[in-house]
C-alpha cells in the first residue's frame, strides 16, 4: 500500500522567512496530493492540493510542487507570519483515489 | 449546514469496556473515514467507506469495527477497549471531483478518548 514520508518533523523560522516541507510517496499510481493545516486543538483543514498532471500550483503565499518521476512533493510558504504556526500534513491518495494516506506531520513555529 | 459532527467529544473508558463513536455528515458525501491521531504519528486511517453499506480497512484496523447503515452516518466501535487505543479520533467525509480525482476531505472536531 501507499507510504508517505514527511520531513522535517519540526521547523522553526523567523517571521518573513520562507518554509519548505517535503514529502515522498511510494505508490507511483497515486494521482492526488493534498496538504492540510491543523492549528492547535482544531481539526485539519485543506490548504492546497495538486494533481499528478500539474507540476506546480500557487495560492498567494503558499505553493506546492510535484516531481512524479522522483515521487516527491513539497509545500512552500513564503513571507511566513505567526498565524502560519501549526502542524502541516501532506497526503497521497491511494490508487483508486478513494482514500488518503497522511504523512506524520511537520510542526511549524513562526516567531516574530 | 453543520458539516461533520462527532459525538461524543470526550470519553473515558476502563480497559475492556466497549463504546461506539458516531460521525454524522449533512453534505451528502459518498465517502467517510475514521482516523486516529497520536503524537508524532500523524493521522492514521482506521477504516473507511465508499458508500452506504460498504466498509474497507485502512492502515490500523485491528481492534475496531465500523458500520455505514445510512449514507450520512459512520459508526466506529471498540468492542474491548485497550490503553493503546487512547487517542484523538477524527471522522472525515469527502467527495471526488474531476480527473485525476481530487478527494477533498472535511473533518469533524474530533473525539478525545482515554482508556484507563
Short mmCIF file of N, CA, C and O in Angstrom, two decimals, chain B:
data_model
loop_
_atom_site.label_atom_id
_atom_site.label_comp_id
_atom_site.label_asym_id
_atom_site.label_seq_id
_atom_site.Cartn_x
_atom_site.Cartn_y
_atom_site.Cartn_z
N UNK B 1 -25.68 24.49 7.45
CA UNK B 1 -25.11 23.13 7.44
C UNK B 1 -24.10 22.97 8.57
O UNK B 1 -23.26 23.81 8.77
N UNK B 2 -24.22 21.84 9.30
CA UNK B 2 -23.30 21.58 10.39
C UNK B 2 -21.98 21.01 9.88
O UNK B 2 -20.98 21.09 10.56
N UNK B 3 -21.96 20.39 8.70
CA UNK B 3 -20.73 19.77 8.19
C UNK B 3 -20.60 18.36 8.73
O UNK B 3 -21.47 17.53 8.54
N UNK B 4 -19.48 18.10 9.43
CA UNK B 4 -19.22 16.79 10.00
C UNK B 4 -19.28 16.92 11.52
O UNK B 4 -18.55 17.74 12.09
N UNK B 5 -20.15 16.15 12.14
CA UNK B 5 -20.35 16.23 13.58
C UNK B 5 -19.98 14.91 14.24
O UNK B 5 -20.44 13.85 13.80
N UNK B 6 -19.15 14.98 15.27
CA UNK B 6 -18.74 13.78 16.00
C UNK B 6 -19.29 13.82 17.42
O UNK B 6 -19.28 14.86 18.07
N UNK B 7 -19.78 12.69 17.88
CA UNK B 7 -20.19 12.55 19.27
C UNK B 7 -19.68 11.24 19.83
O UNK B 7 -19.65 10.23 19.12
N UNK B 8 -19.23 11.20 21.11
CA UNK B 8 -19.08 12.37 21.99
C UNK B 8 -17.80 13.14 21.69
O UNK B 8 -17.02 12.72 20.85
N UNK B 9 -17.57 14.23 22.39
CA UNK B 9 -16.33 15.00 22.25
C UNK B 9 -15.22 14.44 23.14
O UNK B 9 -14.04 14.51 22.81
N UNK B 10 -15.61 13.92 24.29
CA UNK B 10 -14.65 13.35 25.23
C UNK B 10 -15.24 12.07 25.81
O UNK B 10 -16.45 11.97 25.97
N UNK B 11 -14.36 11.13 26.15
CA UNK B 11 -14.84 9.90 26.79
C UNK B 11 -13.69 9.26 27.51
O UNK B 11 -12.55 9.23 27.01
N UNK B 12 -13.99 8.74 28.70
CA UNK B 12 -13.01 7.96 29.45
C UNK B 12 -13.58 6.55 29.63
O UNK B 12 -14.72 6.39 30.08
N UNK B 13 -12.80 5.57 29.27
CA UNK B 13 -13.22 4.17 29.39
C UNK B 13 -12.27 3.41 30.28
O UNK B 13 -11.09 3.78 30.41
N UNK B 14 -12.76 2.33 30.83
CA UNK B 14 -11.88 1.39 31.52
C UNK B 14 -11.52 0.27 30.54
O UNK B 14 -12.29 -0.05 29.63
N UNK B 15 -10.35 -0.30 30.72
CA UNK B 15 -9.92 -1.41 29.88
C UNK B 15 -10.99 -2.49 29.83
O UNK B 15 -11.52 -2.89 30.88
N UNK B 16 -11.31 -2.93 28.61
CA UNK B 16 -12.30 -3.98 28.44
C UNK B 16 -13.70 -3.48 28.14
O UNK B 16 -14.55 -4.25 27.67
N UNK B 17 -13.97 -2.19 28.40
CA UNK B 17 -15.29 -1.65 28.10
C UNK B 17 -15.43 -1.45 26.60
O UNK B 17 -14.45 -1.38 25.85
N UNK B 18 -16.69 -1.33 26.17
CA UNK B 18 -16.95 -1.09 24.76
C UNK B 18 -17.62 0.27 24.59
O UNK B 18 -18.18 0.82 25.55
N UNK B 19 -17.50 0.82 23.38
CA UNK B 19 -18.18 2.07 23.09
C UNK B 19 -18.29 2.26 21.58
O UNK B 19 -17.58 1.59 20.81
N UNK B 20 -19.17 3.15 21.20
CA UNK B 20 -19.36 3.50 19.80
C UNK B 20 -19.23 5.00 19.63
O UNK B 20 -19.84 5.76 20.37
N UNK B 21 -18.42 5.40 18.64
CA UNK B 21 -18.31 6.80 18.26
C UNK B 21 -19.17 7.03 17.03
O UNK B 21 -19.14 6.23 16.08
N UNK B 22 -19.90 8.14 17.05
CA UNK B 22 -20.80 8.44 15.95
C UNK B 22 -20.27 9.60 15.13
O UNK B 22 -19.82 10.61 15.67
N UNK B 23 -20.32 9.46 13.83
CA UNK B 23 -19.98 10.52 12.90
C UNK B 23 -21.18 10.76 11.99
O UNK B 23 -21.71 9.79 11.41
N UNK B 24 -21.59 12.01 11.87
CA UNK B 24 -22.71 12.36 11.01
C UNK B 24 -22.31 13.51 10.10
O UNK B 24 -21.68 14.46 10.55
N UNK B 25 -22.67 13.40 8.81
CA UNK B 25 -22.38 14.50 7.87
C UNK B 25 -23.66 14.84 7.11
O UNK B 25 -24.46 13.97 6.78
N UNK B 26 -23.80 16.16 6.84
CA UNK B 26 -25.00 16.64 6.15
C UNK B 26 -24.69 17.21 4.78
O UNK B 26 -25.43 18.05 4.27
N UNK B 27 -23.58 16.76 4.19
CA UNK B 27 -23.14 17.28 2.90
C UNK B 27 -23.41 16.31 1.75
O UNK B 27 -22.95 16.54 0.63
N UNK B 28 -24.10 15.22 2.05
CA UNK B 28 -24.43 14.21 1.05
C UNK B 28 -23.17 13.59 0.43
O UNK B 28 -23.18 13.20 -0.75
N UNK B 29 -22.11 13.50 1.22
CA UNK B 29 -20.87 12.92 0.71
C UNK B 29 -20.95 11.41 0.65
O UNK B 29 -21.54 10.76 1.51
N UNK B 30 -20.33 10.87 -0.39
CA UNK B 30 -20.33 9.42 -0.59
C UNK B 30 -19.32 8.72 0.32
O UNK B 30 -19.55 7.61 0.77
N UNK B 31 -18.19 9.38 0.58
CA UNK B 31 -17.08 8.72 1.28
C UNK B 31 -16.96 9.23 2.72
O UNK B 31 -17.10 10.42 2.98
N UNK B 32 -16.66 8.29 3.63
CA UNK B 32 -16.46 8.65 5.03
C UNK B 32 -15.28 7.88 5.60
O UNK B 32 -14.98 6.76 5.14
N UNK B 33 -14.62 8.46 6.61
CA UNK B 33 -13.35 7.93 7.11
C UNK B 33 -13.27 8.07 8.64
O UNK B 33 -13.79 9.02 9.21
N UNK B 34 -12.54 7.15 9.24
CA UNK B 34 -12.14 7.28 10.64
C UNK B 34 -10.63 7.23 10.72
O UNK B 34 -9.99 6.33 10.17
N UNK B 35 -10.06 8.24 11.42
CA UNK B 35 -8.62 8.33 11.66
C UNK B 35 -8.37 8.37 13.17
O UNK B 35 -9.22 8.80 13.93
N UNK B 36 -7.18 7.98 13.55
CA UNK B 36 -6.70 8.27 14.89
C UNK B 36 -5.44 9.12 14.79
O UNK B 36 -4.65 8.99 13.85
N UNK B 37 -5.31 10.04 15.76
CA UNK B 37 -4.15 10.93 15.77
C UNK B 37 -3.43 10.79 17.09
O UNK B 37 -3.99 11.06 18.15
N UNK B 38 -2.19 10.37 17.01
CA UNK B 38 -1.33 10.22 18.18
C UNK B 38 -0.10 11.10 17.98
O UNK B 38 0.34 11.31 16.85
N UNK B 39 0.48 11.61 19.06
CA UNK B 39 1.65 12.50 18.95
C UNK B 39 2.76 11.88 18.12
O UNK B 39 3.18 10.75 18.38
N UNK B 40 3.21 12.61 17.12
CA UNK B 40 4.32 12.15 16.29
C UNK B 40 3.96 11.09 15.27
O UNK B 40 4.83 10.63 14.53
N UNK B 41 2.69 10.70 15.23
CA UNK B 41 2.29 9.61 14.31
C UNK B 41 1.38 10.10 13.19
O UNK B 41 0.99 9.33 12.31
N UNK B 42 1.01 11.36 13.21
CA UNK B 42 0.16 11.87 12.15
C UNK B 42 -1.26 11.36 12.25
O UNK B 42 -1.74 10.97 13.31
N UNK B 43 -1.93 11.36 11.11
CA UNK B 43 -3.30 10.86 11.00
C UNK B 43 -3.24 9.48 10.36
O UNK B 43 -2.83 9.33 9.21
N UNK B 44 -3.66 8.49 11.11
CA UNK B 44 -3.63 7.13 10.57
C UNK B 44 -5.06 6.64 10.30
O UNK B 44 -5.92 6.70 11.17
N UNK B 45 -5.25 6.13 9.10
CA UNK B 45 -6.57 5.69 8.66
C UNK B 45 -6.93 4.35 9.30
O UNK B 45 -6.19 3.37 9.17
N UNK B 46 -8.10 4.32 9.95
CA UNK B 46 -8.54 3.10 10.62
C UNK B 46 -9.41 2.26 9.68
O UNK B 46 -9.07 1.13 9.34
N UNK B 47 -10.54 2.82 9.29
CA UNK B 47 -11.46 2.21 8.33
C UNK B 47 -12.06 3.33 7.49
O UNK B 47 -12.08 4.48 7.92
N UNK B 48 -12.60 2.96 6.34
CA UNK B 48 -13.31 3.95 5.55
C UNK B 48 -14.46 3.28 4.80
O UNK B 48 -14.58 2.04 4.78
N UNK B 49 -15.28 4.13 4.21
CA UNK B 49 -16.46 3.64 3.49
C UNK B 49 -16.62 4.44 2.20
O UNK B 49 -16.53 5.67 2.22
N UNK B 50 -16.85 3.74 1.10
CA UNK B 50 -17.03 4.41 -0.18
C UNK B 50 -18.50 4.51 -0.56
O UNK B 50 -18.84 4.93 -1.67
N UNK B 51 -19.39 4.14 0.35
CA UNK B 51 -20.81 4.27 0.10
C UNK B 51 -21.61 3.53 1.16
O UNK B 51 -21.06 2.70 1.91
N UNK B 52 -22.90 3.84 1.20
CA UNK B 52 -23.79 3.19 2.17
C UNK B 52 -23.67 1.67 2.05
O UNK B 52 -23.70 1.13 0.95
N UNK B 53 -23.50 1.01 3.21
CA UNK B 53 -23.41 -0.44 3.23
C UNK B 53 -22.04 -1.01 2.93
O UNK B 53 -21.87 -2.23 2.93
N UNK B 54 -21.04 -0.15 2.68
CA UNK B 54 -19.69 -0.63 2.37
C UNK B 54 -18.70 -0.16 3.42
O UNK B 54 -18.85 0.91 3.99
N UNK B 55 -17.69 -0.98 3.70
CA UNK B 55 -16.59 -0.58 4.57
C UNK B 55 -15.30 -1.20 4.04
O UNK B 55 -15.35 -2.22 3.34
N UNK B 56 -14.18 -0.59 4.39
CA UNK B 56 -12.88 -1.11 3.97
C UNK B 56 -11.86 -0.82 5.06
O UNK B 56 -11.99 0.17 5.79
N UNK B 57 -10.84 -1.67 5.16
CA UNK B 57 -9.80 -1.49 6.17
C UNK B 57 -8.79 -0.45 5.71
O UNK B 57 -8.45 -0.37 4.54
N UNK B 58 -8.32 0.32 6.69
CA UNK B 58 -7.26 1.28 6.43
C UNK B 58 -5.92 0.76 6.92
O UNK B 58 -5.64 -0.43 6.85
N UNK B 59 -5.10 1.64 7.45
CA UNK B 59 -3.74 1.30 7.89
C UNK B 59 -3.72 0.57 9.23
O UNK B 59 -2.87 -0.30 9.47
N UNK B 60 -4.61 0.94 10.15
CA UNK B 60 -4.59 0.39 11.51
C UNK B 60 -5.97 -0.08 11.94
O UNK B 60 -6.57 0.46 12.89
N UNK B 61 -6.54 -1.10 11.31
CA UNK B 61 -7.92 -1.51 11.60
C UNK B 61 -8.13 -2.40 12.81
O UNK B 61 -9.26 -2.53 13.31
N UNK B 62 -7.05 -3.01 13.32
CA UNK B 62 -7.22 -4.01 14.38
C UNK B 62 -7.78 -3.40 15.65
O UNK B 62 -7.31 -2.37 16.13
N UNK B 63 -8.78 -4.09 16.24
CA UNK B 63 -9.41 -3.62 17.47
C UNK B 63 -10.59 -2.71 17.26
O UNK B 63 -11.22 -2.27 18.23
N UNK B 64 -10.91 -2.42 16.00
CA UNK B 64 -12.02 -1.52 15.67
C UNK B 64 -12.97 -2.19 14.68
O UNK B 64 -12.54 -2.97 13.84
N UNK B 65 -14.25 -1.82 14.79
CA UNK B 65 -15.20 -2.22 13.76
C UNK B 65 -16.02 -0.99 13.36
O UNK B 65 -16.10 -0.02 14.12
N UNK B 66 -16.57 -1.02 12.17
CA UNK B 66 -17.32 0.13 11.65
C UNK B 66 -18.59 -0.36 10.97
O UNK B 66 -18.69 -1.52 10.56
N UNK B 67 -19.54 0.57 10.86
CA UNK B 67 -20.75 0.28 10.10
C UNK B 67 -21.25 1.55 9.43
O UNK B 67 -21.13 2.65 10.00
N UNK B 68 -21.82 1.40 8.25
CA UNK B 68 -22.36 2.52 7.48
C UNK B 68 -23.74 2.09 6.97
O UNK B 68 -23.93 1.78 5.81
N UNK B 69 -24.70 2.13 7.89
CA UNK B 69 -26.06 1.70 7.55
C UNK B 69 -26.82 2.79 6.82
O UNK B 69 -27.72 2.52 6.01
N UNK B 70 -26.48 4.05 7.10
CA UNK B 70 -27.08 5.18 6.42
C UNK B 70 -25.99 6.02 5.78
O UNK B 70 -24.88 6.11 6.34
N UNK B 71 -26.26 6.64 4.69
CA UNK B 71 -25.25 7.41 3.96
C UNK B 71 -24.64 8.49 4.84
O UNK B 71 -23.44 8.77 4.76
N UNK B 72 -25.45 9.12 5.69
CA UNK B 72 -24.95 10.25 6.45
C UNK B 72 -24.22 9.88 7.73
O UNK B 72 -23.63 10.74 8.37
N UNK B 73 -24.25 8.60 8.13
CA UNK B 73 -23.64 8.20 9.40
C UNK B 73 -22.58 7.13 9.23
O UNK B 73 -22.72 6.21 8.41
N UNK B 74 -21.53 7.25 10.03
CA UNK B 74 -20.44 6.26 10.02
C UNK B 74 -20.06 6.01 11.47
O UNK B 74 -19.66 6.93 12.17
N UNK B 75 -20.25 4.79 11.94
CA UNK B 75 -20.02 4.44 13.33
C UNK B 75 -18.69 3.71 13.50
O UNK B 75 -18.36 2.83 12.69
N UNK B 76 -17.97 4.05 14.55
CA UNK B 76 -16.72 3.37 14.89
C UNK B 76 -16.90 2.71 16.25
O UNK B 76 -17.24 3.37 17.23
N UNK B 77 -16.70 1.40 16.30
CA UNK B 77 -16.88 0.65 17.53
C UNK B 77 -15.59 0.09 18.09
O UNK B 77 -14.71 -0.33 17.33
N UNK B 78 -15.49 0.14 19.41
CA UNK B 78 -14.40 -0.53 20.12
C UNK B 78 -15.07 -1.58 20.99
O UNK B 78 -15.84 -1.26 21.89
N UNK B 79 -14.83 -2.83 20.69
CA UNK B 79 -15.51 -3.91 21.41
C UNK B 79 -14.93 -4.14 22.80
O UNK B 79 -15.66 -4.39 23.75
N UNK B 80 -13.62 -4.05 22.93
CA UNK B 80 -12.94 -4.27 24.20
C UNK B 80 -11.76 -3.32 24.25
O UNK B 80 -10.68 -3.62 23.77
N UNK B 81 -12.00 -2.14 24.82
CA UNK B 81 -11.01 -1.07 24.76
C UNK B 81 -9.71 -1.44 25.48
O UNK B 81 -9.73 -2.09 26.54
N UNK B 82 -8.59 -0.98 24.90
CA UNK B 82 -7.27 -1.19 25.48
C UNK B 82 -6.57 0.16 25.63
O UNK B 82 -6.88 1.11 24.87
N UNK B 83 -5.65 0.28 26.59
CA UNK B 83 -4.94 1.55 26.77
C UNK B 83 -4.27 2.05 25.48
O UNK B 83 -4.14 3.26 25.28
N UNK B 84 -3.86 1.13 24.60
CA UNK B 84 -3.23 1.53 23.33
C UNK B 84 -4.19 2.26 22.39
O UNK B 84 -3.77 2.85 21.40
N UNK B 85 -5.48 2.22 22.72
CA UNK B 85 -6.47 2.91 21.91
C UNK B 85 -6.77 4.32 22.42
O UNK B 85 -7.63 5.02 21.86
N UNK B 86 -6.06 4.74 23.45
CA UNK B 86 -6.12 6.13 23.89
C UNK B 86 -5.59 7.00 22.76
O UNK B 86 -4.47 6.83 22.30
N UNK B 87 -6.42 7.95 22.31
CA UNK B 87 -6.06 8.73 21.13
C UNK B 87 -7.11 9.82 20.91
O UNK B 87 -8.11 9.89 21.62
N UNK B 88 -6.86 10.64 19.91
CA UNK B 88 -7.88 11.55 19.39
C UNK B 88 -8.37 10.96 18.08
O UNK B 88 -7.57 10.67 17.18
N UNK B 89 -9.67 10.78 17.98
CA UNK B 89 -10.27 10.17 16.79
C UNK B 89 -10.95 11.24 15.95
O UNK B 89 -11.75 12.03 16.46
N UNK B 90 -10.62 11.25 14.68
CA UNK B 90 -11.24 12.18 13.74
C UNK B 90 -12.03 11.42 12.70
O UNK B 90 -11.57 10.40 12.16
N UNK B 91 -13.21 11.94 12.41
CA UNK B 91 -14.01 11.46 11.30
C UNK B 91 -13.89 12.46 10.17
O UNK B 91 -13.67 13.66 10.41
N UNK B 92 -14.00 12.01 8.96
CA UNK B 92 -13.99 12.90 7.81
C UNK B 92 -14.95 12.36 6.76
O UNK B 92 -15.25 11.16 6.72
N UNK B 93 -15.43 13.27 5.92
CA UNK B 93 -16.23 12.86 4.77
C UNK B 93 -15.71 13.56 3.53
O UNK B 93 -15.04 14.60 3.64
N UNK B 94 -15.98 13.00 2.37
CA UNK B 94 -15.45 13.61 1.16
C UNK B 94 -16.27 13.23 -0.07
O UNK B 94 -17.12 12.35 -0.04
N UNK B 95 -15.93 13.94 -1.14
CA UNK B 95 -16.46 13.60 -2.45
C UNK B 95 -15.28 13.64 -3.42
O UNK B 95 -14.25 14.24 -3.12
N UNK B 96 -15.42 12.99 -4.54
CA UNK B 96 -14.38 13.01 -5.56
C UNK B 96 -14.81 13.93 -6.68
O UNK B 96 -15.98 13.95 -7.07
N UNK B 97 -13.87 14.70 -7.20
CA UNK B 97 -14.20 15.64 -8.25
C UNK B 97 -13.11 15.68 -9.29
O UNK B 97 -11.92 15.69 -8.97
N UNK B 98 -13.51 15.69 -10.55
CA UNK B 98 -12.59 15.89 -11.64
C UNK B 98 -11.72 14.69 -11.94
O UNK B 98 -11.89 13.61 -11.41
N UNK B 99 -10.76 14.88 -12.83
CA UNK B 99 -9.84 13.82 -13.18
C UNK B 99 -8.46 14.38 -13.46
O UNK B 99 -8.34 15.34 -14.21
N UNK B 100 -7.37 13.82 -12.87
CA UNK B 100 -7.41 12.83 -11.80
C UNK B 100 -8.24 13.32 -10.62
O UNK B 100 -8.23 14.50 -10.31
N UNK B 101 -8.94 12.40 -9.97
CA UNK B 101 -9.91 12.78 -8.95
C UNK B 101 -9.26 13.45 -7.75
O UNK B 101 -8.20 13.02 -7.27
N UNK B 102 -9.87 14.51 -7.27
CA UNK B 102 -9.49 15.16 -6.03
C UNK B 102 -10.39 14.61 -4.93
O UNK B 102 -11.60 14.66 -5.06
N UNK B 103 -9.79 14.12 -3.87
CA UNK B 103 -10.52 13.60 -2.71
C UNK B 103 -10.41 14.64 -1.61
O UNK B 103 -9.47 14.65 -0.83
N UNK B 104 -11.37 15.55 -1.57
CA UNK B 104 -11.34 16.68 -0.65
C UNK B 104 -12.08 16.29 0.62
O UNK B 104 -13.29 16.10 0.60
N UNK B 105 -11.33 16.19 1.72
CA UNK B 105 -11.91 15.68 2.96
C UNK B 105 -12.21 16.81 3.95
O UNK B 105 -11.41 17.72 4.13
N UNK B 106 -13.37 16.68 4.58
CA UNK B 106 -13.81 17.62 5.61
C UNK B 106 -13.85 16.86 6.94
O UNK B 106 -14.50 15.82 7.03
N UNK B 107 -13.18 17.42 7.93
CA UNK B 107 -13.03 16.73 9.20
C UNK B 107 -14.01 17.22 10.26
O UNK B 107 -14.42 18.39 10.27
N UNK B 108 -14.36 16.29 11.16
CA UNK B 108 -15.09 16.67 12.36
C UNK B 108 -14.13 17.26 13.38
O UNK B 108 -12.92 17.34 13.15
N UNK B 109 -14.67 17.66 14.51
CA UNK B 109 -13.87 18.34 15.54
C UNK B 109 -13.06 17.37 16.40
O UNK B 109 -12.22 17.81 17.18
N UNK B 110 -13.30 16.09 16.27
CA UNK B 110 -12.52 15.10 17.00
C UNK B 110 -13.17 14.62 18.28
O UNK B 110 -14.00 15.32 18.88
N UNK B 111 -12.79 13.41 18.68
CA UNK B 111 -13.21 12.82 19.96
C UNK B 111 -11.95 12.41 20.71
O UNK B 111 -11.13 11.65 20.19
N UNK B 112 -11.81 12.93 21.91
CA UNK B 112 -10.65 12.58 22.73
C UNK B 112 -11.04 11.42 23.63
O UNK B 112 -11.92 11.55 24.48
N UNK B 113 -10.39 10.28 23.42
CA UNK B 113 -10.71 9.06 24.16
C UNK B 113 -9.53 8.64 25.03
O UNK B 113 -8.40 8.56 24.54
N UNK B 114 -9.81 8.40 26.28
CA UNK B 114 -8.80 7.87 27.21
C UNK B 114 -9.26 6.51 27.70
O UNK B 114 -10.41 6.37 28.15
N UNK B 115 -8.36 5.53 27.63
CA UNK B 115 -8.67 4.19 28.13
C UNK B 115 -7.72 3.90 29.29
O UNK B 115 -6.50 3.88 29.12
N UNK B 116 -8.31 3.72 30.46
CA UNK B 116 -7.50 3.55 31.67
C UNK B 116 -7.30 2.08 32.00
O UNK B 116 -8.12 1.23 31.66
#
